């Protein structure tokens, strides 16, 4: 059964070269974009994970009091 599917796929690749090229190129671009997006999201989510006592709920900025104000 699998052998027949592979034969049919190969015949289609040989018969319709331009259509097959467009399909393979689109699949390649889609998989590449998906992998790059996954890498970007993984990197953004692991920004402060290397600290043992990191607090993910704190903002990544500091607020300094003005002169004459209490903290």
N, CA, C and O atoms as a Tinker XYZ file with bonds, in Angstrom:
   284  protein
     1  N      0.824000   -1.191000    0.000000    73     2
     2  CA     0.000000    0.000000    0.000000    64     1     3
     3  C      0.872000    1.261000    0.000000    63     2     4     5
     4  O      0.653000    2.180000   -0.790000    81     3
     5  N      1.857000    1.289000    0.892000    73     3     6
     6  CA     2.754000    2.433000    0.958000    64     5     7
     7  C      3.567000    2.550000   -0.331000    63     6     8     9
     8  O      3.862000    3.650000   -0.799000    81     7
     9  N      3.918000    1.407000   -0.888000    73     7    10
    10  CA     4.682000    1.398000   -2.131000    64     9    11
    11  C      3.883000    2.063000   -3.257000    63    10    12    13
    12  O      4.445000    2.802000   -4.064000    81    11
    13  N      2.582000    1.803000   -3.310000    73    11    14
    14  CA     1.732000    2.422000   -4.330000    64    13    15
    15  C      1.639000    3.932000   -4.131000    63    14    16    17
    16  O      1.653000    4.689000   -5.102000    81    15
    17  N      1.543000    4.373000   -2.872000    73    15    18
    18  CA     1.487000    5.810000   -2.593000    64    17    19
    19  C      2.779000    6.505000   -3.018000    63    18    20    21
    20  O      2.749000    7.604000   -3.572000    81    19
    21  N      3.902000    5.861000   -2.757000    73    19    22
    22  CA     5.181000    6.442000   -3.155000    64    21    23
    23  C      5.323000    6.500000   -4.675000    63    22    24    25
    24  O      5.842000    7.478000   -5.212000    81    23
    25  N      4.866000    5.458000   -5.368000    73    23    26
    26  CA     4.889000    5.471000   -6.836000    64    25    27
    27  C      4.044000    6.613000   -7.385000    63    26    28    29
    28  O      4.466000    7.338000   -8.285000    81    27
    29  N      2.845000    6.762000   -6.829000    73    27    30
    30  CA     1.948000    7.818000   -7.283000    64    29    31
    31  C      2.539000    9.198000   -7.013000    63    30    32    33
    32  O      2.434000   10.090000   -7.855000    81    31
    33  N      3.154000    9.381000   -5.859000    73    31    34
    34  CA     3.771000   10.663000   -5.529000    64    33    35
    35  C      4.927000   10.960000   -6.477000    63    34    36    37
    36  O      5.073000   12.094000   -6.932000    81    35
    37  N      5.745000    9.965000   -6.779000    73    35    38
    38  CA     6.866000   10.167000   -7.690000    64    37    39
    39  C      6.383000   10.490000   -9.101000    63    38    40    41
    40  O      6.948000   11.361000   -9.763000    81    39
    41  N      5.352000    9.803000   -9.564000    73    39    42
    42  CA     4.796000   10.090000  -10.895000    64    41    43
    43  C      4.264000   11.515000  -10.972000    63    42    44    45
    44  O      4.448000   12.202000  -11.977000    81    43
    45  N      3.608000   11.950000   -9.911000    73    43    46
    46  CA     3.068000   13.311000   -9.892000    64    45    47
    47  C      4.193000   14.336000   -9.887000    63    46    48    49
    48  O      4.095000   15.369000  -10.550000    81    47
    49  N      5.262000   14.058000   -9.144000    73    47    50
    50  CA     6.407000   14.970000   -9.129000    64    49    51
    51  C      7.030000   15.102000  -10.512000    63    50    52    53
    52  O      7.397000   16.200000  -10.930000    81    51
    53  N      7.150000   13.990000  -11.219000    73    51    54
    54  CA     7.766000   14.005000  -12.546000    64    53    55
    55  C      6.831000   14.636000  -13.571000    63    54    56    57
    56  O      7.277000   15.377000  -14.446000    81    55
    57  N      5.546000   14.347000  -13.467000    73    55    58
    58  CA     4.579000   14.818000  -14.458000    64    57    59
    59  C      4.340000   16.326000  -14.353000    63    58    60    61
    60  O      4.381000   17.030000  -15.362000    81    59
    61  N      4.093000   16.818000  -13.153000    73    59    62
    62  CA     3.791000   18.237000  -12.941000    64    61    63
    63  C      4.925000   18.883000  -12.156000    63    62    64    65
    64  O      4.805000   19.117000  -10.953000    81    63
    65  N      6.027000   19.168000  -12.848000    73    63    66
    66  CA     7.221000   19.665000  -12.171000    64    65    67
    67  C      7.000000   21.043000  -11.552000    63    66    68    69
    68  O      7.394000   21.282000  -10.410000    81    67
    69  N      6.377000   21.940000  -12.294000    73    67    70
    70  CA     6.194000   23.304000  -11.787000    64    69    71
    71  C      5.250000   23.316000  -10.592000    63    70    72    73
    72  O      5.534000   23.976000   -9.593000    81    71
    73  N      4.156000   22.615000  -10.675000    73    71    74
    74  CA     3.192000   22.534000   -9.581000    64    73    75
    75  C      3.826000   21.887000   -8.347000    63    74    76    77
    76  O      3.592000   22.323000   -7.220000    81    75
    77  N      4.620000   20.856000   -8.569000    73    75    78
    78  CA     5.300000   20.190000   -7.457000    64    77    79
    79  C      6.328000   21.111000   -6.812000    63    78    80    81
    80  O      6.475000   21.130000   -5.590000    81    79
    81  N      7.039000   21.875000   -7.640000    73    79    82
    82  CA     8.022000   22.817000   -7.112000    64    81    83
    83  C      7.353000   23.871000   -6.238000    63    82    84    85
    84  O      7.863000   24.206000   -5.169000    81    83
    85  N      6.218000   24.394000   -6.686000    73    83    86
    86  CA     5.491000   25.389000   -5.896000    64    85    87
    87  C      5.021000   24.783000   -4.574000    63    86    88    89
    88  O      5.137000   25.425000   -3.530000    81    87
    89  N      4.500000   23.576000   -4.600000    73    87    90
    90  CA     4.035000   22.923000   -3.373000    64    89    91
    91  C      5.177000   22.657000   -2.395000    63    90    92    93
    92  O      5.044000   22.917000   -1.199000    81    91
    93  N      6.284000   22.147000   -2.894000    73    91    94
    94  CA     7.422000   21.842000   -2.025000    64    93    95
    95  C      8.026000   23.127000   -1.472000    63    94    96    97
    96  O      8.409000   23.181000   -0.303000    81    95
    97  N      8.112000   24.154000   -2.301000    73    95    98
    98  CA     8.644000   25.439000   -1.846000    64    97    99
    99  C      7.748000   26.058000   -0.773000    63    98   100   101
   100  O      8.245000   26.585000    0.222000    81    99
   101  N      6.448000   25.995000   -0.968000    73    99   102
   102  CA     5.518000   26.519000    0.032000    64   101   103
   103  C      5.592000   25.756000    1.340000    63   102   104   105
   104  O      5.545000   26.355000    2.414000    81   103
   105  N      5.707000   24.445000    1.258000    73   103   106
   106  CA     5.840000   23.627000    2.467000    64   105   107
   107  C      7.135000   23.954000    3.202000    63   106   108   109
   108  O      7.152000   24.044000    4.429000    81   107
   109  N      8.211000   24.129000    2.454000    73   107   110
   110  CA     9.497000   24.460000    3.061000    64   109   111
   111  C      9.453000   25.813000    3.757000    63   110   112   113
   112  O      9.948000   25.951000    4.876000    81   111
   113  N      8.867000   26.804000    3.108000    73   111   114
   114  CA     8.765000   28.137000    3.711000    64   113   115
   115  C      7.884000   28.096000    4.953000    63   114   116   117
   116  O      8.208000   28.723000    5.961000    81   115
   117  N      6.787000   27.376000    4.892000    73   115   118
   118  CA     5.892000   27.279000    6.042000    64   117   119
   119  C      6.538000   26.610000    7.239000    63   118   120   121
   120  O      6.399000   27.084000    8.367000    81   119
   121  N      7.239000   25.518000    7.006000    73   119   122
   122  CA     7.909000   24.812000    8.107000    64   121   123
   123  C      9.028000   25.676000    8.686000    63   122   124   125
   124  O      9.218000   25.714000    9.902000    81   123
   125  N      9.768000   26.369000    7.822000    73   123   126
   126  CA    10.847000   27.236000    8.291000    64   125   127
   127  C     10.309000   28.376000    9.140000    63   126   128   129
   128  O     10.863000   28.672000   10.199000    81   127
   129  N      9.235000   29.023000    8.692000    73   127   130
   130  CA     8.638000   30.111000    9.475000    64   129   131
   131  C      8.106000   29.602000   10.809000    63   130   132   133
   132  O      8.247000   30.275000   11.830000    81   131
   133  N      7.507000   28.441000   10.809000    73   131   134
   134  CA     7.007000   27.862000   12.056000    64   133   135
   135  C      8.126000   27.568000   13.038000    63   134   136   137
   136  O      7.988000   27.820000   14.235000    81   135
   137  N      9.231000   27.035000   12.538000    73   135   138
   138  CA    10.360000   26.741000   13.419000    64   137   139
   139  C     10.993000   28.018000   13.961000    63   138   140   141
   140  O     11.363000   28.075000   15.133000    81   139
   141  N     11.121000   29.045000   13.116000    73   139   142
   142  CA    11.679000   30.313000   13.582000    64   141   143
   143  C     10.779000   30.966000   14.618000    63   142   144   145
   144  O     11.267000   31.533000   15.596000    81   143
   145  N      9.481000   30.891000   14.413000    73   143   146
   146  CA     8.541000   31.434000   15.390000    64   145   147
   147  C      8.638000   30.680000   16.709000    63   146   148   149
   148  O      8.608000   31.295000   17.775000    81   147
   149  N      8.753000   29.374000   16.652000    73   147   150
   150  CA     8.898000   28.570000   17.864000    64   149   151
   151  C     10.185000   28.916000   18.606000    63   150   152   153
   152  O     10.182000   29.019000   19.833000    81   151
   153  N     11.283000   29.096000   17.875000    73   151   154
   154  CA    12.541000   29.477000   18.511000    64   153   155
   155  C     12.449000   30.852000   19.160000    63   154   156   157
   156  O     12.972000   31.054000   20.256000    81   155
   157  N     11.794000   31.792000   18.499000    73   155   158
   158  CA    11.643000   33.140000   19.050000    64   157   159
   159  C     10.810000   33.120000   20.328000    63   158   160   161
   160  O     11.188000   33.741000   21.322000    81   159
   161  N      9.694000   32.423000   20.313000    73   159   162
   162  CA     8.825000   32.354000   21.491000    64   161   163
   163  C      9.537000   31.646000   22.638000    63   162   164   165
   164  O      9.432000   32.080000   23.785000    81   163
   165  N     10.255000   30.571000   22.352000    73   163   166
   166  CA    10.999000   29.859000   23.385000    64   165   167
   167  C     12.060000   30.759000   24.006000    63   166   168   169
   168  O     12.259000   30.739000   25.221000    81   167
   169  N     12.738000   31.545000   23.184000    73   167   170
   170  CA    13.755000   32.463000   23.692000    64   169   171
   171  C     13.136000   33.556000   24.553000    63   170   172   173
   172  O     13.688000   33.908000   25.595000    81   171
   173  N     12.008000   34.090000   24.134000    73   171   174
   174  CA    11.355000   35.148000   24.906000    64   173   175
   175  C     10.806000   34.629000   26.230000    63   174   176   177
   176  O     10.836000   35.347000   27.229000    81   175
   177  N     10.316000   33.419000   26.257000    73   175   178
   178  CA     9.761000   32.871000   27.494000    64   177   179
   179  C     10.841000   32.426000   28.475000    63   178   180   181
   180  O     10.568000   32.297000   29.668000    81   179
   181  N     12.045000   32.192000   28.001000    73   179   182
   182  CA    13.119000   31.748000   28.888000    64   181   183
   183  C     14.094000   32.880000   29.194000    63   182   184   185
   184  O     15.276000   32.627000   29.425000    81   183
   185  N     13.622000   34.116000   29.201000    73   183   186
   186  CA    14.501000   35.273000   29.368000    64   185   187
   187  C     15.201000   35.267000   30.723000    63   186   188   189
   188  O     16.420000   35.428000   30.776000    81   187
   189  N     14.467000   35.086000   31.819000    73   187   190
   190  CA    15.055000   35.113000   33.158000    64   189   191
   191  C     15.039000   33.753000   33.830000    63   190   192   193
   192  O     15.063000   33.688000   35.059000    81   191
   193  N     15.002000   32.709000   33.104000    73   191   194
   194  CA    14.908000   31.379000   33.699000    64   193   195
   195  C     16.246000   30.876000   34.248000    63   194   196   197
   196  O     16.269000   29.891000   34.986000    81   195
   197  N     17.350000   31.524000   33.909000    73   195   198
   198  CA    18.636000   31.031000   34.382000    64   197   199
   199  C     18.893000   31.405000   35.837000    63   198   200   201
   200  O     19.796000   30.845000   36.457000    81   199
   201  N     18.113000   32.350000   36.405000    73   199   202
   202  CA    18.223000   32.675000   37.822000    64   201   203
   203  C     17.415000   31.670000   38.636000    63   202   204   205
   204  O     16.319000   31.279000   38.232000    81   203
   205  N     17.952000   31.251000   39.778000    73   203   206
   206  CA    17.222000   30.298000   40.602000    64   205   207
   207  C     16.040000   30.952000   41.300000    63   206   208   209
   208  O     14.985000   30.333000   41.435000    81   207
   209  N     16.198000   32.192000   41.744000    73   207   210
   210  CA    15.142000   32.862000   42.500000    64   209   211
   211  C     14.507000   33.983000   41.676000    63   210   212   213
   212  O     14.219000   35.056000   42.206000    81   211
   213  N     14.298000   33.747000   40.430000    73   211   214
   214  CA    13.716000   34.786000   39.587000    64   213   215
   215  C     12.228000   34.929000   39.872000    63   214   216   217
   216  O     11.540000   33.953000   40.172000    81   215
   217  N     11.750000   36.149000   39.772000    73   215   218
   218  CA    10.334000   36.438000   39.977000    64   217   219
   219  C      9.750000   36.886000   38.640000    63   218   220   221
   220  O      9.992000   38.018000   38.221000    81   219
   221  N      9.008000   36.050000   37.977000    73   219   222
   222  CA     8.528000   36.396000   36.633000    64   221   223
   223  C      7.445000   37.470000   36.629000    63   222   224   225
   224  O      7.159000   38.042000   35.577000    81   223
   225  N      6.831000   37.761000   37.790000    73   223   226
   226  CA     5.746000   38.732000   37.812000    64   225   227
   227  C      6.240000   40.167000   37.918000    63   226   228   229
   228  O      5.452000   41.093000   37.728000    81   227
   229  N      7.512000   40.382000   38.214000    73   227   230
   230  CA     8.036000   41.731000   38.347000    64   229   231
   231  C      8.347000   42.312000   36.973000    63   230   232   233
   232  O      8.798000   41.595000   36.079000    81   231
   233  N      8.107000   43.607000   36.805000    73   231   234
   234  CA     8.466000   44.225000   35.522000    64   233   235
   235  C      9.983000   44.360000   35.409000    63   234   236   237
   236  O     10.693000   44.336000   36.414000    81   235
   237  N     10.459000   44.499000   34.208000    73   235   238
   238  CA    11.891000   44.602000   33.963000    64   237   239
   239  C     12.328000   46.057000   33.924000    63   238   240   241
   240  O     13.074000   46.462000   33.032000    81   239
   241  N     11.871000   46.829000   34.873000    73   239   242
   242  CA    12.286000   48.220000   34.966000    64   241   243
   243  C     12.322000   48.606000   36.439000    63   242   244   245
   244  O     11.758000   47.916000   37.288000    81   243
   245  N     12.982000   49.698000   36.726000    73   243   246
   246  CA    13.089000   50.175000   38.091000    64   245   247
   247  C     12.428000   51.539000   38.192000    63   246   248   249
   248  O     12.492000   52.341000   37.261000    81   247
   249  N     11.795000   51.794000   39.323000    73   247   250
   250  CA    11.170000   53.094000   39.576000    64   249   251
   251  C     11.947000   53.742000   40.707000    63   250   252   253
   252  O     11.989000   53.223000   41.822000    81   251
   253  N     12.560000   54.876000   40.412000    73   251   254
   254  CA    13.343000   55.580000   41.419000    64   253   255
   255  C     12.499000   56.712000   42.000000    63   254   256   257
   256  O     11.840000   57.428000   41.247000    81   255
   257  N     12.503000   56.891000   43.339000    73   255   258
   258  CA    11.728000   57.985000   43.936000    64   257   259
   259  C     12.376000   59.330000   43.634000    63   258   260   261
   260  O     13.594000   59.429000   43.487000    81   259
   261  N     11.555000   60.345000   43.544000    73   259   262
   262  CA    12.064000   61.695000   43.321000    64   261   263
   263  C     12.583000   62.266000   44.635000    63   262   264   265
   264  O     12.317000   61.727000   45.709000    81   263
   265  N     13.300000   63.323000   44.537000    73   263   266
   266  CA    13.867000   63.956000   45.731000    64   265   267
   267  C     12.743000   64.451000   46.631000    63   266   268   269
   268  O     11.836000   65.142000   46.166000    81   267
   269  N     12.793000   64.110000   47.897000    73   267   270
   270  CA    11.794000   64.547000   48.856000    64   269   271
   271  C     10.626000   63.599000   49.007000    63   270   272   273
   272  O      9.737000   63.873000   49.814000    81   271
   273  N     10.579000   62.514000   48.286000    73   271   274
   274  CA     9.484000   61.554000   48.400000    64   273   275
   275  C      9.968000   60.303000   49.117000    63   274   276   277
   276  O     11.137000   59.928000   49.035000    81   275
   277  N      9.037000   59.669000   49.825000    73   275   278
   278  CA     9.360000   58.410000   50.479000    64   277   279
   279  C      9.235000   57.272000   49.472000    63   278   280   281
   280  O      8.581000   57.388000   48.435000    81   279
   281  N      9.873000   56.198000   49.815000    73   279   282
   282  CA     9.807000   55.047000   48.912000    64   281   283
   283  C      8.546000   54.333000   49.059000    63   282   284
   284  O      8.317000   53.336000   48.375000    81   283
